[in-house]
């Protein structure tokens, strides 16, 4: 619904004056009605509830509710309280401080409400009155009583509001009737909705008030539904309605969806005659023929057979009826599964599709589907549904798909979990760390010459345990072992260098860096240890070890410095968007002031409305609003582009902050831009309006 919708619910159940009977339903009425009107899937109203307040508070809230409205606004006001008639026949709504002998000072006059409605610029106003007029006073009260008639609709039928397209008043009862609470007037019942408000809530919440099954609940639909419900529960209570409105008003969306509508093709006359035969075997034969017709690929033919079988199942003897019922069960909905779980998905990533097929007869595969949540995406296929989820949703999601067929309905439960995608720079950093931490394959067995022995290193302090049992190994030549001749090119090269390096075992953790070439450790005697040496050395007998050469490290690409450019640009976009909204609000206030000045000037002033607007300075403000909104959108796009083009330069926190800033900037800038452009066009149109 594109118009702005506001609702004011006034409920009074407690009264200071003992002459007024305490009520039970208004508090529950207010809660139930506020919930259904405020539901975005139903009423989508901005709801304000005022409960058990004195009269001066109610008058202030009512006048404020009707003021500062626009022509596109739809207003709903609901009273749930006592209605009292004065000696002169005027209607008043009782507040918590109402004194029946001082109605003008302590109650809310119906004429006051009517005047507020008349002065409002709102396009459409609906007033619901759940008030009892004859039953407003306690049976034990002898100081005050209700006499004569008061027709509440007459209090609102004298004048049409000047600023809007129309209004409507719907009352729970006519003059001198009780607006029954829960079906009775006793004092000891538990709180529950009144008959009238309960019917309103029931019709809106379930969609039963959508009498024409068009997906929308109009004012006429709701009144007809409430009238039938109230009269069915209490024949002595008659709801009333008066309407002065152009066009049709849709109060709410309907949750009820129509079933599959198939125009039935009548069965042949001979079959109809057989179904009414006195011989039940003849009727059984006709039922068998109807089952054959029920399987037809032509849906109108199958629907005609279904309706004929329904009549048999409800009206024939048990044997024949049971046979017909068994055939009817063949056209129940048969989805391939009743539960779908998409598992854990990443936001803004391709979402998998799942299918649900329907089996059974062709008539059983005719259905309509309705998701209970907007993040479910459905596409009807030839044999069922293709189902996916909105990748922009977030968190743990759970919803149902309502399937309605020609004979029954069923539910498919769907679950999914949408998680934020990991930051690209962080993911690449983790992958590099895993790659560099991978140990090299061990080759120590090929680096020990014959006659040498391998012993663990004692470089660790006596009270310390080595970091890993295979982290360090030193190979020391045996004192009595003669030098062995080279066994090949590799061994000759190793002995020429007087050093062999042994790689750590595959499961050893990364070791410390090797000693630099200018380290003075080479002056130590053979066999001494160094805890900072991460290499395993083989020292030939009688030859002092030479200082090891510094190993060449593989060159690694230097990680780029973190950047906050996108965050700064996103912040600038948000500032520009706020400026656009602020300038538009200032322009709108100036325009309102210009319209008021134009109205006050009257017909004697030849200036146009556009001239009044120019005089207030609203036009430059509109231009500024457009420019700042455009700047905000451009900066948002630049920040998002920088995130996508150079993801490695941003941390996960910077990426999330930038996305939040740009999203908020767009949400503010787009409405400000659209409204400013529309206001500018409206100003151009009013330049000739005098």
XYZ file of C-alpha atoms in Angstrom:
690
model
C 0.000 0.000 0.000
C 1.511 3.313 -1.092
C -0.387 5.766 1.119
C 0.620 6.723 4.649
C -1.573 4.967 7.206
C -2.098 5.970 10.840
C -4.377 4.536 13.523
C -5.387 5.903 16.935
C -6.948 3.439 19.384
C -8.655 4.916 22.462
C -9.673 2.478 25.178
C -11.179 3.272 28.590
C -12.221 0.499 30.947
C -11.662 2.134 34.342
C -13.726 5.099 35.515
C -13.243 7.220 38.624
C -16.949 7.972 38.970
C -18.774 5.064 40.606
C -21.869 5.828 38.561
C -20.103 4.496 35.452
C -19.810 0.749 35.153
C -16.275 -0.653 34.906
C -15.633 -2.458 31.608
C -13.526 -5.528 30.865
C -13.072 -5.597 27.092
C -11.480 -2.237 26.089
C -7.944 -3.077 27.218
C -7.971 -6.392 25.401
C -9.663 -4.737 22.428
C -6.850 -2.192 22.152
C -4.085 -4.797 22.263
C -5.706 -7.141 19.747
C -6.661 -4.397 17.303
C -3.262 -2.679 17.547
C -1.521 -5.946 16.728
C -3.568 -6.688 13.630
C -3.571 -3.097 12.315
C 0.168 -2.733 12.876
C 1.039 -6.031 11.177
C 2.872 -5.142 7.912
C 1.330 -8.211 6.281
C -2.218 -7.040 7.120
C -2.948 -3.404 7.982
C 0.509 -1.818 7.867
C -0.713 1.076 10.047
C 1.378 3.240 12.344
C -0.615 2.563 15.530
C -0.917 4.738 18.653
C -2.806 3.391 21.689
C -4.216 5.606 24.473
C -5.643 3.725 27.463
C -7.500 4.944 30.569
C -6.578 8.628 30.210
C -8.497 11.702 31.424
C -10.568 13.749 29.028
C -8.105 16.605 28.542
C -5.407 14.121 27.460
C -7.801 12.438 25.023
C -8.829 15.747 23.445
C -5.194 16.753 22.993
C -4.230 13.397 21.466
C -7.242 13.400 19.108
C -6.592 16.910 17.811
C -2.900 16.189 17.379
C -3.706 12.960 15.523
C -5.820 14.763 12.915
C -3.482 17.748 12.447
C -0.577 17.992 9.980
C -1.891 15.306 7.650
C -1.686 15.027 3.878
C -4.228 14.242 1.238
C -2.781 10.777 0.674
C -3.090 9.815 4.351
C -5.553 7.198 5.591
C -6.625 7.556 9.231
C -8.402 5.068 11.481
C -9.750 5.994 14.927
C -11.237 3.390 17.253
C -13.146 4.186 20.448
C -13.791 1.463 23.002
C -15.510 3.067 25.974
C -18.875 4.242 27.308
C -21.004 6.471 25.129
C -23.142 8.929 27.098
C -26.014 11.113 25.966
C -26.524 14.533 27.534
C -29.911 15.966 28.465
C -29.928 17.902 25.200
C -29.355 14.709 23.208
C -25.655 15.186 22.387
C -23.238 12.243 22.395
C -20.111 12.143 24.564
C -17.315 9.583 24.894
C -16.436 8.794 28.491
C -12.865 9.197 29.771
C -11.366 7.926 33.009
C -12.258 11.188 34.828
C -15.738 11.638 33.291
C -18.502 12.815 35.611
C -21.939 12.218 34.063
C -23.234 15.523 35.471
C -20.280 17.479 33.979
C -20.022 16.005 30.504
C -18.884 19.163 28.721
C -15.892 19.526 31.055
C -14.976 15.903 31.712
C -15.905 13.913 28.575
C -15.011 14.044 24.867
C -17.892 15.445 22.771
C -18.683 13.655 19.526
C -18.919 17.092 17.916
C -15.303 17.763 18.916
C -14.215 14.589 17.116
C -16.295 15.543 14.089
C -14.714 19.023 13.935
C -11.212 17.520 14.082
C -12.140 15.183 11.229
C -13.531 18.092 9.193
C -10.407 20.208 9.576
C -7.970 17.418 8.760
C -6.345 17.342 5.344
C -6.250 13.545 5.404
C -7.812 11.991 2.348
C -9.719 9.212 4.113
C -10.820 8.743 7.690
C -12.585 5.746 9.232
C -14.081 5.976 12.736
C -14.959 2.788 14.662
C -17.174 3.265 17.733
C -17.431 0.286 20.075
C -19.523 2.053 22.684
C -22.671 1.179 24.586
C -25.178 3.985 24.843
C -28.080 2.578 26.802
C -25.792 0.381 28.963
C -23.319 3.015 30.019
C -24.445 3.165 33.615
C -24.255 0.672 36.473
C -27.436 -1.018 37.556
C -26.741 0.169 41.095
C -26.509 3.819 40.092
C -29.581 5.859 40.864
C -28.023 9.295 40.432
C -27.735 9.163 36.679
C -29.510 7.330 33.894
C -29.764 7.279 30.135
C -33.085 8.336 28.733
C -34.399 8.676 25.241
C -32.616 7.871 21.981
C -29.265 8.983 20.669
C -28.379 8.092 17.100
C -24.615 8.154 16.953
C -24.466 8.288 13.168
C -26.417 11.553 13.194
C -23.590 13.104 15.179
C -21.239 12.601 12.227
C -23.540 13.052 9.230
C -23.928 16.815 9.288
C -20.816 17.826 7.453
C -18.263 16.285 5.124
C -14.597 16.993 5.956
C -13.415 19.806 3.703
C -9.857 18.732 3.130
C -10.186 15.102 2.113
C -11.888 12.642 -0.174
C -14.234 11.244 2.426
C -14.894 9.519 5.713
C -16.836 6.655 7.208
C -18.253 5.831 10.635
C -18.988 2.263 11.755
C -20.695 1.716 15.101
C -21.040 -1.366 17.268
C -24.714 -0.733 17.934
C -27.510 1.661 17.137
C -29.263 3.930 19.601
C -30.183 2.552 23.038
C -28.596 -0.838 22.408
C -25.890 -2.518 24.465
C -22.490 -3.012 22.838
C -22.149 -6.457 24.349
C -18.838 -7.513 25.954
C -18.125 -11.139 25.211
C -21.787 -11.983 24.748
C -23.036 -10.854 28.171
C -23.280 -7.910 30.560
C -22.245 -9.652 33.772
C -19.505 -8.295 36.006
C -17.528 -11.491 36.669
C -16.395 -12.586 33.219
C -12.740 -12.739 32.216
C -11.379 -10.042 29.893
C -11.961 -10.823 26.237
C -12.719 -8.823 23.104
C -16.163 -7.357 22.687
C -18.416 -8.882 20.073
C -17.889 -5.940 17.706
C -14.124 -5.452 18.042
C -13.600 -9.203 18.229
C -15.295 -9.551 14.853
C -13.140 -6.744 13.393
C -9.940 -8.386 14.637
C -11.016 -11.856 13.516
C -11.963 -10.689 10.036
C -8.689 -8.827 9.514
C -6.386 -11.384 11.129
C -7.703 -14.466 9.350
C -8.676 -12.768 6.093
C -12.245 -14.033 6.442
C -13.474 -10.467 5.876
C -12.175 -10.665 2.296
C -15.633 -11.632 1.082
C -14.900 -11.181 -2.621
C -11.591 -13.087 -2.303
C -9.610 -10.451 -4.212
C -6.727 -10.374 -1.740
C -7.790 -7.048 -0.196
C -10.232 -6.289 2.639
C -12.276 -3.252 1.716
C -14.355 -1.158 4.099
C -17.560 -2.651 2.698
C -16.168 -6.190 3.033
C -15.287 -5.589 6.674
C -18.635 -4.053 7.583
C -20.641 -6.843 5.945
C -18.504 -9.447 7.723
C -18.767 -7.714 11.111
C -22.513 -7.180 10.719
C -23.130 -10.898 10.114
C -20.840 -11.955 12.974
C -22.323 -9.555 15.508
C -25.917 -10.315 14.585
C -25.134 -14.039 14.696
C -23.833 -13.792 18.263
C -26.298 -11.213 19.567
C -29.491 -10.551 17.573
C -30.199 -7.502 19.783
C -27.069 -5.640 18.653
C -27.106 -4.004 15.233
C -23.904 -2.423 13.844
C -24.408 0.743 11.815
C -22.501 2.449 9.026
C -22.476 5.793 7.241
C -20.067 6.596 4.415
C -19.201 9.762 2.537
C -16.290 8.603 0.420
C -15.195 8.539 -3.192
C -13.968 5.210 -4.477
C -13.224 2.061 -2.534
C -11.028 2.006 0.558
C -8.862 -1.059 1.188
C -8.253 -1.294 4.912
C -5.964 -4.337 4.911
C -4.375 -7.119 2.933
C -5.993 -10.520 3.117
C -4.026 -13.495 4.383
C -6.569 -15.821 2.879
C -5.857 -16.922 -0.644
C -8.420 -18.354 -2.934
C -8.346 -22.021 -3.711
C -7.965 -23.185 -7.238
C -11.075 -22.117 -9.083
C -12.066 -24.492 -11.893
C -15.411 -24.195 -13.642
C -16.881 -27.720 -13.448
C -18.239 -29.500 -16.483
C -21.557 -31.194 -15.571
C -21.614 -34.962 -15.623
C -23.794 -36.671 -18.241
C -27.503 -36.839 -17.476
C -27.470 -40.659 -17.522
C -24.865 -40.713 -14.751
C -26.874 -38.261 -12.712
C -29.887 -40.540 -13.076
C -27.826 -43.545 -11.974
C -26.657 -41.654 -8.868
C -30.302 -41.223 -7.816
C -31.292 -44.813 -8.489
C -32.993 -46.749 -5.705
C -30.626 -49.673 -6.318
C -27.410 -49.013 -4.404
C -25.443 -51.302 -6.756
C -26.404 -48.974 -9.597
C -25.181 -46.006 -7.538
C -21.934 -47.860 -6.809
C -21.449 -48.404 -10.532
C -22.029 -44.675 -11.163
C -19.462 -43.845 -8.473
C -16.926 -46.107 -10.208
C -17.548 -44.269 -13.491
C -17.101 -40.951 -11.692
C -13.710 -42.128 -10.453
C -12.680 -42.771 -14.051
C -13.850 -39.265 -14.940
C -11.977 -37.886 -11.898
C -8.698 -39.020 -13.471
C -9.238 -36.956 -16.611
C -6.475 -34.634 -17.833
C -9.198 -32.095 -18.590
C -9.583 -30.304 -15.279
C -13.198 -29.062 -15.765
C -14.266 -32.663 -16.433
C -12.427 -33.865 -13.321
C -13.868 -31.025 -11.226
C -17.410 -31.904 -12.286
C -16.809 -35.494 -11.190
C -15.339 -34.297 -7.874
C -18.378 -32.206 -7.031
C -20.691 -35.092 -7.890
C -18.666 -37.397 -5.620
C -18.850 -34.814 -2.827
C -22.628 -34.876 -3.044
C -22.624 -38.664 -2.848
C -20.192 -38.704 0.096
C -22.421 -36.339 2.082
C -25.874 -37.680 1.255
C -25.788 -41.355 0.270
C -25.848 -44.462 2.429
C -22.670 -45.432 4.244
C -21.383 -48.061 1.815
C -21.746 -45.803 -1.216
C -20.594 -42.710 0.676
C -17.438 -44.436 1.911
C -16.566 -45.500 -1.621
C -17.008 -41.945 -2.891
C -14.888 -40.584 -0.002
C -12.100 -43.043 -0.838
C -12.044 -41.766 -4.421
C -11.980 -38.151 -3.205
C -8.897 -38.837 -1.094
C -6.998 -39.535 -4.317
C -7.041 -35.831 -5.199
C -5.458 -34.609 -1.984
C -2.241 -32.629 -2.311
C 0.799 -34.910 -2.387
C 4.018 -32.838 -2.187
C 7.273 -34.759 -2.507
C 8.444 -33.391 0.863
C 7.032 -31.448 3.770
C 10.326 -29.871 4.851
C 13.201 -28.127 3.077
C 16.488 -27.101 4.698
C 18.881 -24.965 2.655
C 21.518 -25.190 5.376
C 24.126 -22.471 5.845
C 24.444 -20.036 2.943
C 26.557 -16.941 2.328
C 24.882 -13.606 1.750
C 24.998 -12.191 -1.790
C 26.289 -15.542 -3.073
C 24.434 -17.756 -5.566
C 21.656 -19.533 -3.703
C 20.767 -23.103 -4.624
C 17.307 -23.981 -5.843
C 15.196 -26.763 -4.448
C 12.178 -28.320 -6.101
C 9.000 -29.781 -4.718
C 6.963 -31.966 -7.026
C 3.317 -32.856 -6.624
C 2.107 -36.324 -7.379
C -1.272 -37.881 -7.866
C -4.027 -37.195 -10.343
C -3.978 -34.093 -12.567
C -6.650 -32.463 -10.399
C -4.482 -33.090 -7.326
C -1.630 -31.148 -8.953
C -3.718 -27.987 -9.348
C -2.771 -25.631 -6.522
C -1.882 -22.102 -5.437
C 1.138 -21.397 -3.212
C 1.648 -18.609 -0.704
C 4.845 -18.038 1.338
C 4.472 -16.737 4.879
C 7.694 -14.691 4.658
C 8.899 -12.361 1.871
C 12.397 -13.895 1.726
C 10.973 -17.062 0.164
C 11.002 -16.992 -3.658
C 8.592 -19.334 -5.448
C 8.257 -20.213 -9.106
C 5.546 -22.574 -10.273
C 6.686 -25.314 -12.652
C 4.781 -27.890 -14.663
C 4.976 -30.471 -11.886
C 5.395 -28.403 -8.721
C 7.475 -25.544 -7.309
C 10.977 -24.190 -7.715
C 12.018 -22.676 -4.377
C 14.921 -20.437 -3.415
C 15.640 -17.768 -0.820
C 16.533 -14.086 -1.000
C 20.350 -13.871 -0.689
C 20.024 -10.448 0.938
C 18.272 -11.893 4.000
C 20.287 -12.607 7.131
C 20.242 -14.795 10.207
C 18.427 -18.017 10.917
C 15.283 -18.106 8.766
C 12.166 -20.198 9.159
C 8.933 -19.968 7.202
C 6.129 -22.004 5.635
C 4.712 -22.361 2.148
C 0.941 -22.764 2.176
C -0.312 -24.981 -0.632
C -4.029 -24.869 -1.389
C -5.613 -27.282 -3.800
C -9.142 -27.946 -4.945
C -9.827 -30.309 -2.060
C -7.443 -29.494 0.787
C -4.356 -27.585 1.827
C -0.954 -28.459 3.269
C 2.222 -26.774 4.518
C 5.865 -27.090 3.474
C 8.275 -25.911 6.155
C 11.442 -24.157 4.940
C 14.582 -23.315 6.918
C 17.828 -21.574 5.969
C 20.684 -19.696 7.558
C 22.214 -16.699 5.774
C 25.670 -15.680 7.016
C 27.827 -12.734 6.007
C 30.495 -13.538 3.425
C 34.090 -13.563 4.829
C 36.338 -10.638 4.025
C 38.439 -11.354 0.912
C 41.679 -9.970 2.383
C 41.286 -11.999 5.555
C 40.520 -15.195 3.637
C 43.603 -14.746 1.420
C 45.778 -14.062 4.495
C 44.619 -17.239 6.171
C 45.346 -19.255 3.036
C 48.898 -17.830 2.832
C 49.539 -18.645 6.489
C 48.467 -22.227 5.938
C 50.746 -22.496 2.886
C 53.854 -21.141 4.652
C 53.228 -23.269 7.750
C 53.288 -26.522 5.769
C 56.394 -28.510 6.816
C 58.956 -29.652 4.255
C 59.415 -33.401 3.737
C 62.122 -34.921 5.906
C 65.322 -36.087 4.273
C 67.588 -36.559 7.311
C 68.115 -40.185 6.527
C 70.160 -39.301 3.450
C 72.362 -36.712 5.170
C 74.070 -38.877 7.833
C 77.421 -40.323 6.716
C 78.532 -43.845 7.712
C 80.193 -43.962 11.102
C 78.230 -40.972 12.422
C 75.618 -41.161 15.162
C 72.535 -39.034 15.733
C 71.735 -37.666 19.206
C 69.087 -35.262 20.449
C 70.143 -31.680 20.953
C 70.618 -30.430 24.515
C 70.136 -26.795 23.651
C 67.081 -26.481 25.893
C 67.462 -25.563 29.506
C 67.329 -28.462 31.979
C 63.970 -27.408 33.314
C 62.444 -26.828 29.914
C 60.947 -29.401 27.614
C 61.783 -29.076 23.939
C 59.101 -27.477 21.836
C 58.757 -30.639 19.818
C 60.566 -33.995 20.109
C 61.667 -33.810 16.477
C 62.259 -30.066 16.362
C 66.065 -30.263 16.525
C 68.657 -32.994 15.915
C 72.430 -32.752 15.890
C 74.622 -35.286 14.102
C 78.105 -35.632 15.676
C 80.863 -37.726 14.038
C 82.076 -40.712 16.011
C 85.580 -40.091 17.498
C 86.990 -43.345 16.151
C 85.222 -43.341 12.836
C 87.507 -42.902 9.861
C 86.451 -40.433 7.255
C 84.418 -42.122 4.613
C 85.039 -41.463 0.978
C 82.463 -39.616 -1.020
C 79.725 -41.870 -2.248
C 78.580 -39.622 -5.012
C 78.299 -36.062 -6.261
C 75.845 -35.054 -3.589
C 77.934 -36.490 -0.744
C 81.105 -34.901 -2.156
C 79.403 -31.566 -2.285
C 78.116 -31.974 1.239
C 81.538 -32.835 2.625
C 83.167 -30.067 0.643
C 80.843 -27.679 2.433
C 81.502 -29.540 5.738
C 77.836 -29.232 6.526
C 74.602 -31.020 5.957
C 71.238 -29.580 6.904
C 68.537 -31.888 8.094
C 64.939 -30.760 7.626
C 62.609 -31.170 10.635
C 60.032 -33.929 10.644
C 56.778 -33.224 8.806
C 54.830 -32.669 12.017
C 57.395 -30.314 13.573
C 56.322 -26.702 14.083
C 58.049 -23.909 12.142
C 61.537 -23.268 13.542
C 63.286 -20.035 14.410
C 65.222 -18.139 11.821
C 68.821 -19.320 10.994
C 71.832 -17.480 12.262
C 73.188 -14.663 10.115
C 76.424 -15.173 8.208
C 78.396 -12.860 10.494
C 77.369 -14.705 13.660
C 80.375 -15.401 15.936
C 79.089 -18.855 16.838
C 81.657 -20.422 14.499
C 84.334 -19.819 17.145
C 82.673 -22.299 19.469
C 84.320 -25.736 19.700
C 82.877 -28.645 17.788
C 79.939 -30.234 19.496
C 78.705 -27.071 21.240
C 75.003 -26.269 20.885
C 73.055 -23.126 20.137
C 69.397 -22.865 20.997
C 68.916 -20.218 18.312
C 70.130 -22.479 15.539
C 67.117 -24.042 13.885
C 69.238 -26.244 11.622
C 70.682 -29.688 12.218
C 74.381 -29.851 11.515
C 76.747 -32.731 10.687
C 80.325 -31.950 11.707
C 83.103 -34.177 10.263
C 85.634 -35.481 12.753
C 88.698 -33.370 13.342
C 87.530 -30.454 11.231
C 86.047 -27.450 12.972
C 82.682 -26.420 11.535
C 82.598 -23.446 9.277
C 80.114 -20.711 9.837
C 76.913 -21.626 8.037
C 75.839 -19.539 5.147
C 72.682 -17.583 5.567
C 69.911 -19.490 3.781
C 68.006 -17.677 1.154
C 64.467 -17.031 2.134
C 61.750 -17.268 -0.450
C 60.624 -13.816 -1.374
C 57.145 -13.010 -0.214
C 54.937 -10.302 -1.581
C 54.661 -7.513 0.919
C 51.075 -7.162 2.154
C 49.591 -3.827 1.210
C 48.996 -1.329 3.962
C 45.417 -1.238 5.249
C 43.318 1.494 3.729
C 40.393 3.482 5.131
C 39.569 5.329 1.957
C 36.256 3.545 1.417
C 35.239 4.190 5.038
C 35.947 7.910 4.676
C 34.078 8.116 1.365
C 31.152 6.155 2.873
C 31.081 8.570 5.806
C 31.010 11.471 3.378
C 28.109 9.827 1.563
C 26.160 9.544 4.822
C 26.849 13.196 5.676
C 25.663 14.254 2.230
C 22.539 12.115 2.575
C 21.728 13.661 5.952
C 22.227 17.089 4.429
C 19.855 16.174 1.620
C 17.190 15.040 4.072
C 17.680 18.106 6.234
C 17.394 20.547 3.347
C 14.300 18.775 2.068
C 12.640 18.971 5.475
C 13.471 22.671 5.641
C 12.062 23.150 2.144
C 8.911 21.237 3.065
C 8.348 23.384 6.155
C 8.840 26.511 4.067
C 6.365 25.176 1.517
C 3.782 24.497 4.222
C 4.226 28.034 5.488
C 3.813 29.347 1.944
C 0.573 27.377 1.467
C -0.809 28.793 4.699
C 0.136 32.322 3.670
C -1.514 31.719 0.314
C -4.714 30.526 2.000
C -4.704 33.529 4.349
C -4.174 35.956 1.462
C -7.542 35.019 -0.061
C -8.793 35.842 -3.486
C -7.853 39.504 -3.232
C -4.177 38.741 -3.710
C -3.221 38.176 -7.362
C 0.056 36.448 -6.605
C 0.362 32.770 -7.469
C 1.041 30.010 -5.008
C 4.431 29.560 -6.644
C 5.307 33.159 -5.765
C 4.541 32.518 -2.111
C 6.776 29.435 -2.253
C 9.615 31.431 -3.821
C 9.278 34.049 -1.117
C 9.942 31.544 1.632
C 13.208 30.345 0.095
C 11.943 26.815 -0.439
C 13.208 26.551 -4.041
C 16.941 26.913 -3.269
C 16.511 24.407 -0.479
C 14.957 21.934 -2.903
C 17.866 22.405 -5.323
C 20.324 21.867 -2.493
C 18.464 18.744 -1.431
C 18.658 17.293 -4.946
C 22.366 18.062 -5.278
C 23.351 16.665 -1.880
C 21.294 13.530 -2.458
C 23.007 12.977 -5.816
C 26.401 13.523 -4.195
C 25.512 10.977 -1.508
C 24.576 8.375 -4.116
C 27.767 9.022 -6.121
C 29.970 8.734 -3.041
C 28.201 5.525 -2.021
C 28.913 4.021 -5.426
C 32.572 5.110 -5.284
C 33.029 3.533 -1.845
C 31.381 0.265 -2.898
C 33.462 0.169 -6.097
C 36.671 0.638 -4.132
C 35.725 -2.274 -1.877
C 35.177 -4.537 -4.851
C 38.247 -3.372 -6.790
C 40.773 -3.622 -3.923
C 39.423 -6.038 -1.315
C 42.932 -6.886 -0.079
C 43.394 -3.380 1.302
C 40.441 -3.532 3.678
C 39.929 -5.443 6.858
C 36.676 -7.194 7.638
C 35.702 -4.444 10.059
C 36.378 -1.704 7.505
C 34.371 -3.553 4.875
C 31.393 -4.034 7.182
C 31.486 -0.384 8.319
C 31.675 0.869 4.731
C 28.727 -1.269 3.661
C 26.675 -0.050 6.628
C 27.466 3.616 5.933
C 26.706 3.383 2.215
C 23.501 1.422 2.761
C 22.214 3.994 5.247
C 23.243 6.811 2.932
C 21.277 5.269 0.064
C 18.203 4.708 2.230
C 18.253 8.400 3.140
C 19.335 9.870 -0.183
C 16.912 8.072 -2.526
C 13.680 9.206 -0.753
C 15.089 12.714 -0.318
C 15.970 12.891 -4.016
C 12.598 11.591 -5.196
C 10.596 13.810 -2.841
C 12.676 16.878 -3.684
C 12.198 16.340 -7.421
C 8.451 15.853 -6.956
C 8.247 18.967 -4.794
C 10.163 20.929 -7.424
C 7.721 19.761 -10.093
C 4.817 20.713 -7.825
C 6.288 24.194 -7.408
C 6.525 24.597 -11.186
C 2.874 23.569 -11.456
C 1.753 26.090 -8.809
C 3.409 29.090 -10.421
C 0.237 29.673 -12.375
C -2.127 28.847 -9.490
C -3.654 32.031 -8.070
